[in-house]
PDB file of C-alpha atoms in Angstrom:
ATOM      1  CA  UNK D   1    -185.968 104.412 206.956  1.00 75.00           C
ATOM      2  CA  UNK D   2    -186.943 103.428 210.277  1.00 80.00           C
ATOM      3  CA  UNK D   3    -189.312 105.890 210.937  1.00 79.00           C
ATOM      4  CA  UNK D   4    -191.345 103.240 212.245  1.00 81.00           C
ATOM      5  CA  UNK D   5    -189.250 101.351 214.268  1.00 85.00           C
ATOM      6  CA  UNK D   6    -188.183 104.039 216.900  1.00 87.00           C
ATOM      7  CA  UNK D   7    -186.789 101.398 219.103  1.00 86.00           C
ATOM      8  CA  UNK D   8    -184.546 100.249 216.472  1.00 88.00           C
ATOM      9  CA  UNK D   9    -183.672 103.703 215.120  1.00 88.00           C
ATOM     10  CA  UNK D  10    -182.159 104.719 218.844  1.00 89.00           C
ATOM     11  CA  UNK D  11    -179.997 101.808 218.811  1.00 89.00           C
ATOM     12  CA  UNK D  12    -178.188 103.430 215.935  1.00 88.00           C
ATOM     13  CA  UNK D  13    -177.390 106.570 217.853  1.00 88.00           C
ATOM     14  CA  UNK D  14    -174.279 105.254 219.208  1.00 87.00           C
ATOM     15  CA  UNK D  15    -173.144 103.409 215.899  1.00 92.00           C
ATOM     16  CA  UNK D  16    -170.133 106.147 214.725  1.00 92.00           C
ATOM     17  CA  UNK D  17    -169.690 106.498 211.038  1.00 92.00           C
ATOM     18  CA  UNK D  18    -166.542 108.104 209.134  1.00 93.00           C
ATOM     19  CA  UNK D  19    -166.143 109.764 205.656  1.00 96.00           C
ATOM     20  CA  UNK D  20    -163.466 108.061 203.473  1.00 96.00           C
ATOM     21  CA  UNK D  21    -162.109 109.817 200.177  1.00 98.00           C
ATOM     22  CA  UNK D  22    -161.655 107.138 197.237  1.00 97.00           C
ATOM     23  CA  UNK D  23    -160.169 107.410 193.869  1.00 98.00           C
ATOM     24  CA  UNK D  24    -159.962 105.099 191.264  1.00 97.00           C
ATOM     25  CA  UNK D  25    -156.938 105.366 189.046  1.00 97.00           C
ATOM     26  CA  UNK D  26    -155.948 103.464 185.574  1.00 96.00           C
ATOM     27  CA  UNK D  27    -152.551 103.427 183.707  1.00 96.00           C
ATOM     28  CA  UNK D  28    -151.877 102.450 180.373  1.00 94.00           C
ATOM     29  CA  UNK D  29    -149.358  99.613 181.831  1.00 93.00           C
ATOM     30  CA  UNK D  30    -148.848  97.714 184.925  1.00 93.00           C
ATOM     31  CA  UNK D  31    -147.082  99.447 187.242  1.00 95.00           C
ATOM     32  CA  UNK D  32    -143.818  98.004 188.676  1.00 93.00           C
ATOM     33  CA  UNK D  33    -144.628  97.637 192.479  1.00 95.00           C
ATOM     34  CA  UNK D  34    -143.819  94.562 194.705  1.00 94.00           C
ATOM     35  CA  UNK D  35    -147.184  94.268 196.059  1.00 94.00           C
ATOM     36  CA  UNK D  36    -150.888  94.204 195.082  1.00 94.00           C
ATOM     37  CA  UNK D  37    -152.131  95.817 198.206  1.00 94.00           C
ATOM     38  CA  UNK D  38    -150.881  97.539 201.162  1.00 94.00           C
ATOM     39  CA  UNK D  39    -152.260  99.174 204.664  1.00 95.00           C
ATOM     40  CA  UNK D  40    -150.083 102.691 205.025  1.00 95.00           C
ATOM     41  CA  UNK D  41    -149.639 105.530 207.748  1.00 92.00           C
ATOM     42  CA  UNK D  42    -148.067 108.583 207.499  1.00 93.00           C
ATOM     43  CA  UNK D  43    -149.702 109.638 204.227  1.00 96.00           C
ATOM     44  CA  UNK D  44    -153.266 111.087 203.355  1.00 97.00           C
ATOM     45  CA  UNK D  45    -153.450 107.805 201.921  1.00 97.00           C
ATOM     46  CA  UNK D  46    -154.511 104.820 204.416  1.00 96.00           C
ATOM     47  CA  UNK D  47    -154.781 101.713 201.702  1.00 95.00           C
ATOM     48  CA  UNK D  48    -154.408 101.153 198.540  1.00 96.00           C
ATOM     49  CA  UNK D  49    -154.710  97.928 196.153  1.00 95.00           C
ATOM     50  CA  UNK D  50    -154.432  96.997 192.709  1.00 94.00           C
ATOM     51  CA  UNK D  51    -157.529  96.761 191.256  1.00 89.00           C
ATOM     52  CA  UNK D  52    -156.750  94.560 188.402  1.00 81.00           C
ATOM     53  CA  UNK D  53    -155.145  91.594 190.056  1.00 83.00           C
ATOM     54  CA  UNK D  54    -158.731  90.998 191.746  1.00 79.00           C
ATOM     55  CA  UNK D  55    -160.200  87.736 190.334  1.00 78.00           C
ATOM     56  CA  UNK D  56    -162.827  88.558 187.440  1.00 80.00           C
ATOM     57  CA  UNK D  57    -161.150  92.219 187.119  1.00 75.00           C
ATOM     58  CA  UNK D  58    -160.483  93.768 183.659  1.00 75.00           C
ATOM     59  CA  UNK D  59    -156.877  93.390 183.051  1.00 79.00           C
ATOM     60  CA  UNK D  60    -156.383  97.012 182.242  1.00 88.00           C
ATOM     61  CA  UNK D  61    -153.974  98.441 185.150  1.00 92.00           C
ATOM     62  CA  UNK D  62    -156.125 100.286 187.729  1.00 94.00           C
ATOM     63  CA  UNK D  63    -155.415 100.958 191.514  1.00 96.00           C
ATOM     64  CA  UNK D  64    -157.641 101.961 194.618  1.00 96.00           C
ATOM     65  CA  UNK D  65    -157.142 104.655 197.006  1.00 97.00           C
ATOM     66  CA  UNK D  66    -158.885 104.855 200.160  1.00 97.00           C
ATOM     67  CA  UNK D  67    -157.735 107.809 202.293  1.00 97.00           C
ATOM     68  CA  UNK D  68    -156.931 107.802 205.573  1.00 96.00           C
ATOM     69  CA  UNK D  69    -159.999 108.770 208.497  1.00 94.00           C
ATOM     70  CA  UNK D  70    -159.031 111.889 209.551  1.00 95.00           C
ATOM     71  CA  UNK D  71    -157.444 113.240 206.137  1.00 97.00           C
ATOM     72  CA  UNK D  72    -160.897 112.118 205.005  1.00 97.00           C
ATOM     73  CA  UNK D  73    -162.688 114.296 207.859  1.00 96.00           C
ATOM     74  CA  UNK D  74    -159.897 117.074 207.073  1.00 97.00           C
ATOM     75  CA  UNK D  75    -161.285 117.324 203.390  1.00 97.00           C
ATOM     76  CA  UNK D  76    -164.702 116.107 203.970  1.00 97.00           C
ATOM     77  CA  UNK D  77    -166.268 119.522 201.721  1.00 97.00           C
ATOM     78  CA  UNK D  78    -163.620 119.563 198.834  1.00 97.00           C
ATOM     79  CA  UNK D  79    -164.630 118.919 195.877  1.00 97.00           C
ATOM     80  CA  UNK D  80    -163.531 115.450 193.980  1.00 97.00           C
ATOM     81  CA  UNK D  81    -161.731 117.421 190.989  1.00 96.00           C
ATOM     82  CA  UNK D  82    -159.130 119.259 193.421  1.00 97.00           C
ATOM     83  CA  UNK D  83    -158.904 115.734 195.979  1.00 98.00           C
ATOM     84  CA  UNK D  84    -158.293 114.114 193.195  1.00 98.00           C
ATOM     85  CA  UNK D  85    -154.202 115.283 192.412  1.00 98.00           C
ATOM     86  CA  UNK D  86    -154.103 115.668 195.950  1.00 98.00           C
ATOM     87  CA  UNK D  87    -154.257 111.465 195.746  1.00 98.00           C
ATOM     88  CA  UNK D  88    -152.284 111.155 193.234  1.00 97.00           C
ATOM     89  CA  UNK D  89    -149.398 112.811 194.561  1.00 97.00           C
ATOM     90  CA  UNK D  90    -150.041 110.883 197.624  1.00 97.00           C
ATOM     91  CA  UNK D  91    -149.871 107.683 195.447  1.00 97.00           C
ATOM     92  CA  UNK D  92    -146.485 108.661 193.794  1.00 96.00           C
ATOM     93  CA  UNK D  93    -145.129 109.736 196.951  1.00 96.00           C
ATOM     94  CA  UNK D  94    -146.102 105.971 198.666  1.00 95.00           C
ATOM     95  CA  UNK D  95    -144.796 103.891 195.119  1.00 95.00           C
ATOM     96  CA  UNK D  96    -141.676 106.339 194.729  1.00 94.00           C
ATOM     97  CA  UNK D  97    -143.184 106.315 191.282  1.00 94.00           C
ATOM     98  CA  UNK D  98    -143.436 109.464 189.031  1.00 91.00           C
ATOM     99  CA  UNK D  99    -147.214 108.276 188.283  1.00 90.00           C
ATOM    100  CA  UNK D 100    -149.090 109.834 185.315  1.00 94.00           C
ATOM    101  CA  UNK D 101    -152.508 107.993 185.085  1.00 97.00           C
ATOM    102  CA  UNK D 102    -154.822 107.922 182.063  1.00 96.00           C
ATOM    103  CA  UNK D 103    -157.881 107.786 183.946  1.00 96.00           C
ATOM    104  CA  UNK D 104    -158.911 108.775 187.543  1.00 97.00           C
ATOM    105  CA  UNK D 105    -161.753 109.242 189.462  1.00 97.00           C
ATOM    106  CA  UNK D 106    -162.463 110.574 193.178  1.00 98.00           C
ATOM    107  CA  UNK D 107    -165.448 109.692 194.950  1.00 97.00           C
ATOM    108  CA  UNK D 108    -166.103 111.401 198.287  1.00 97.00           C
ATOM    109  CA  UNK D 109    -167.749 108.188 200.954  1.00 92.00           C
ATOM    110  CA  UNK D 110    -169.571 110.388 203.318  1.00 93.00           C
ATOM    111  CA  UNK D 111    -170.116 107.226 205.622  1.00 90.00           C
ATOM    112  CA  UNK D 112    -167.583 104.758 204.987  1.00 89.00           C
ATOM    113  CA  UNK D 113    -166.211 103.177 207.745  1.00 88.00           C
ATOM    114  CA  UNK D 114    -167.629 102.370 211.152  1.00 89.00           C
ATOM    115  CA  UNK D 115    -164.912 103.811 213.534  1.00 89.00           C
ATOM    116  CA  UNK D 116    -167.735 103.002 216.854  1.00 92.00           C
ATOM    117  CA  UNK D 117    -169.884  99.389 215.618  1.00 94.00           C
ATOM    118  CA  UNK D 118    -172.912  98.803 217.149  1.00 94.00           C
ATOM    119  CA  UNK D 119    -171.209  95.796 218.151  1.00 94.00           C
ATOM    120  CA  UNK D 120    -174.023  93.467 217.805  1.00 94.00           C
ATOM    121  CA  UNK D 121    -174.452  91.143 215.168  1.00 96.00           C
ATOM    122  CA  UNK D 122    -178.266  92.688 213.920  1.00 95.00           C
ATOM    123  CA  UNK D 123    -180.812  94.267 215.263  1.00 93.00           C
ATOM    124  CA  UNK D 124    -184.801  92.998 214.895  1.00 92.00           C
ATOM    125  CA  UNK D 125    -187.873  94.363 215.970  1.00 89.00           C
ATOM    126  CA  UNK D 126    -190.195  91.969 216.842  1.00 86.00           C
ATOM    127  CA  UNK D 127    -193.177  93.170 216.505  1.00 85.00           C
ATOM    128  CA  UNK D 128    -192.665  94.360 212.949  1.00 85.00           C
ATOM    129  CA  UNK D 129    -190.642  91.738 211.941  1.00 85.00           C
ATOM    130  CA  UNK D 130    -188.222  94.414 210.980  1.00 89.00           C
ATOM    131  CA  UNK D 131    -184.625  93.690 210.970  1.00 91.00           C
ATOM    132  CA  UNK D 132    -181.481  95.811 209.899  1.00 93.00           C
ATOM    133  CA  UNK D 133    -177.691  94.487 209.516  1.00 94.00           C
ATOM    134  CA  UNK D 134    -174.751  95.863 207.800  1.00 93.00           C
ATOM    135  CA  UNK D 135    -170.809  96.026 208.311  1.00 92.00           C
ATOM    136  CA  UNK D 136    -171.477  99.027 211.083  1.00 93.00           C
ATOM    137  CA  UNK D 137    -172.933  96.177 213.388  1.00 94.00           C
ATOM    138  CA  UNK D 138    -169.660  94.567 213.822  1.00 94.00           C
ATOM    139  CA  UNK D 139    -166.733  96.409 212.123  1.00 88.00           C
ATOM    140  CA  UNK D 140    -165.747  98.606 209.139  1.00 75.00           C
ATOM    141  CA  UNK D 141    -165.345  95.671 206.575  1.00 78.00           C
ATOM    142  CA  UNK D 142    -166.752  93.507 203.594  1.00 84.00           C
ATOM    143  CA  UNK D 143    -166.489  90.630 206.122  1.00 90.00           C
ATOM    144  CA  UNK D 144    -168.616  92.011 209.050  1.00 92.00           C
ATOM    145  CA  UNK D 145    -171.033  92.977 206.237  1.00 93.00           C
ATOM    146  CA  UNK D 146    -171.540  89.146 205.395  1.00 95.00           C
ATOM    147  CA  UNK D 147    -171.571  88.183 209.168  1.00 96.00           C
ATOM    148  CA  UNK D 148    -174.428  90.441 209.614  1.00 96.00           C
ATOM    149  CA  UNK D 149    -176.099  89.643 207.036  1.00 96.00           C
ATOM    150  CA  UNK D 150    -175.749  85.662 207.495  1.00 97.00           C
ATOM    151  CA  UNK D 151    -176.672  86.426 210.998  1.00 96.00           C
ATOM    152  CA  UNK D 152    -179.896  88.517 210.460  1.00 96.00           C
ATOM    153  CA  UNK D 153    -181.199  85.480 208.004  1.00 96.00           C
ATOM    154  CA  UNK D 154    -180.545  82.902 209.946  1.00 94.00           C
ATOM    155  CA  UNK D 155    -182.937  84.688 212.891  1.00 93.00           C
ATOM    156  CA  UNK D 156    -185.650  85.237 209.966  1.00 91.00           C
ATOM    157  CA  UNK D 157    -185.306  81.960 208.979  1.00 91.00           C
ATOM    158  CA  UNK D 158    -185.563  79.957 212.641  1.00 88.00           C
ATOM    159  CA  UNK D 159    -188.674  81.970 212.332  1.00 78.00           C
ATOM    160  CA  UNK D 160    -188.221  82.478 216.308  1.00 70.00           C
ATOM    161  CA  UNK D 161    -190.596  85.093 217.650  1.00 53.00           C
TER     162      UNK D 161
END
């Protein structure tokens, strides 16, 4: 994509992205857990949340896996129908619940997370008037994404340069 911004395109050498193995799974109840999201180690899973207790979320019980980096990196070329048990398990095995779901999906994130940010906010080219942000400027989350972007329009819109 930026093909014709060189410049720009070099500066993203150094950015470091990492895969991340998600799976979506639903149950036909709510399951009894003490929490609606958690960060955990020691387990091919690294977070998990409950999808449902979101605002605007279906009601319908459903929970989030992300796996953990290098689990991730570890299973980068399975495929999603054998990762997918694989995360289940892991899910029972974090709840210390004997979980049967009625619906899951994996979905393999080649470039999830960014484990080396450019750690700038944006970058622009100038002379194209060509500008690129994203969560991999600042961090691996939703929140750096919005930084970045917020930061990226407010240079287009000073109109400085």
């Amino acid at each position: 994509l930026l093909g014709s911004a060189p410049a720009l395109a070099d500066r993203l050498q150094d950015v470091g992205m990492s895969p991340c193995w998600a799976a979506l799974l639903g149950f036909d109840k709510r399951l009894d857990l003490p929490f609606d999201a958690a960060w955990a180690s020691d387990s091919p899973i690294a977070w998990l949340a409950r999808n449902s207790s979101k605002p605007g979320r279906d009601d319908a019980e459903s929970w989030v896996l992300h796996a953990a980096r290098g689990w991730s990196e570890d299973n980068l070329e399975d495929e999603a129908d054998t990762i997918l048990p694989r995360l289940i398990d892991a899910f029972g095995a974090l709840t210390g619940l004997a979980v049967a779901p009625a619906f899951g999906t994996a979905h393999r994130w080649r470039y999830a997370l960014a484990h080396r940010p450019l750690g700038e906010a944006f970058l622009f080219d100038e002379d194209r008037r060509l500008g690129v942000c994203g969560d991999w400027c600042l961090a691996g989350r939703v929140e750096a994404a919005f930084q970045s972007g917020a930061a990226l329009a407010g240079r287009i819109l000073s109109g400085e340069g």
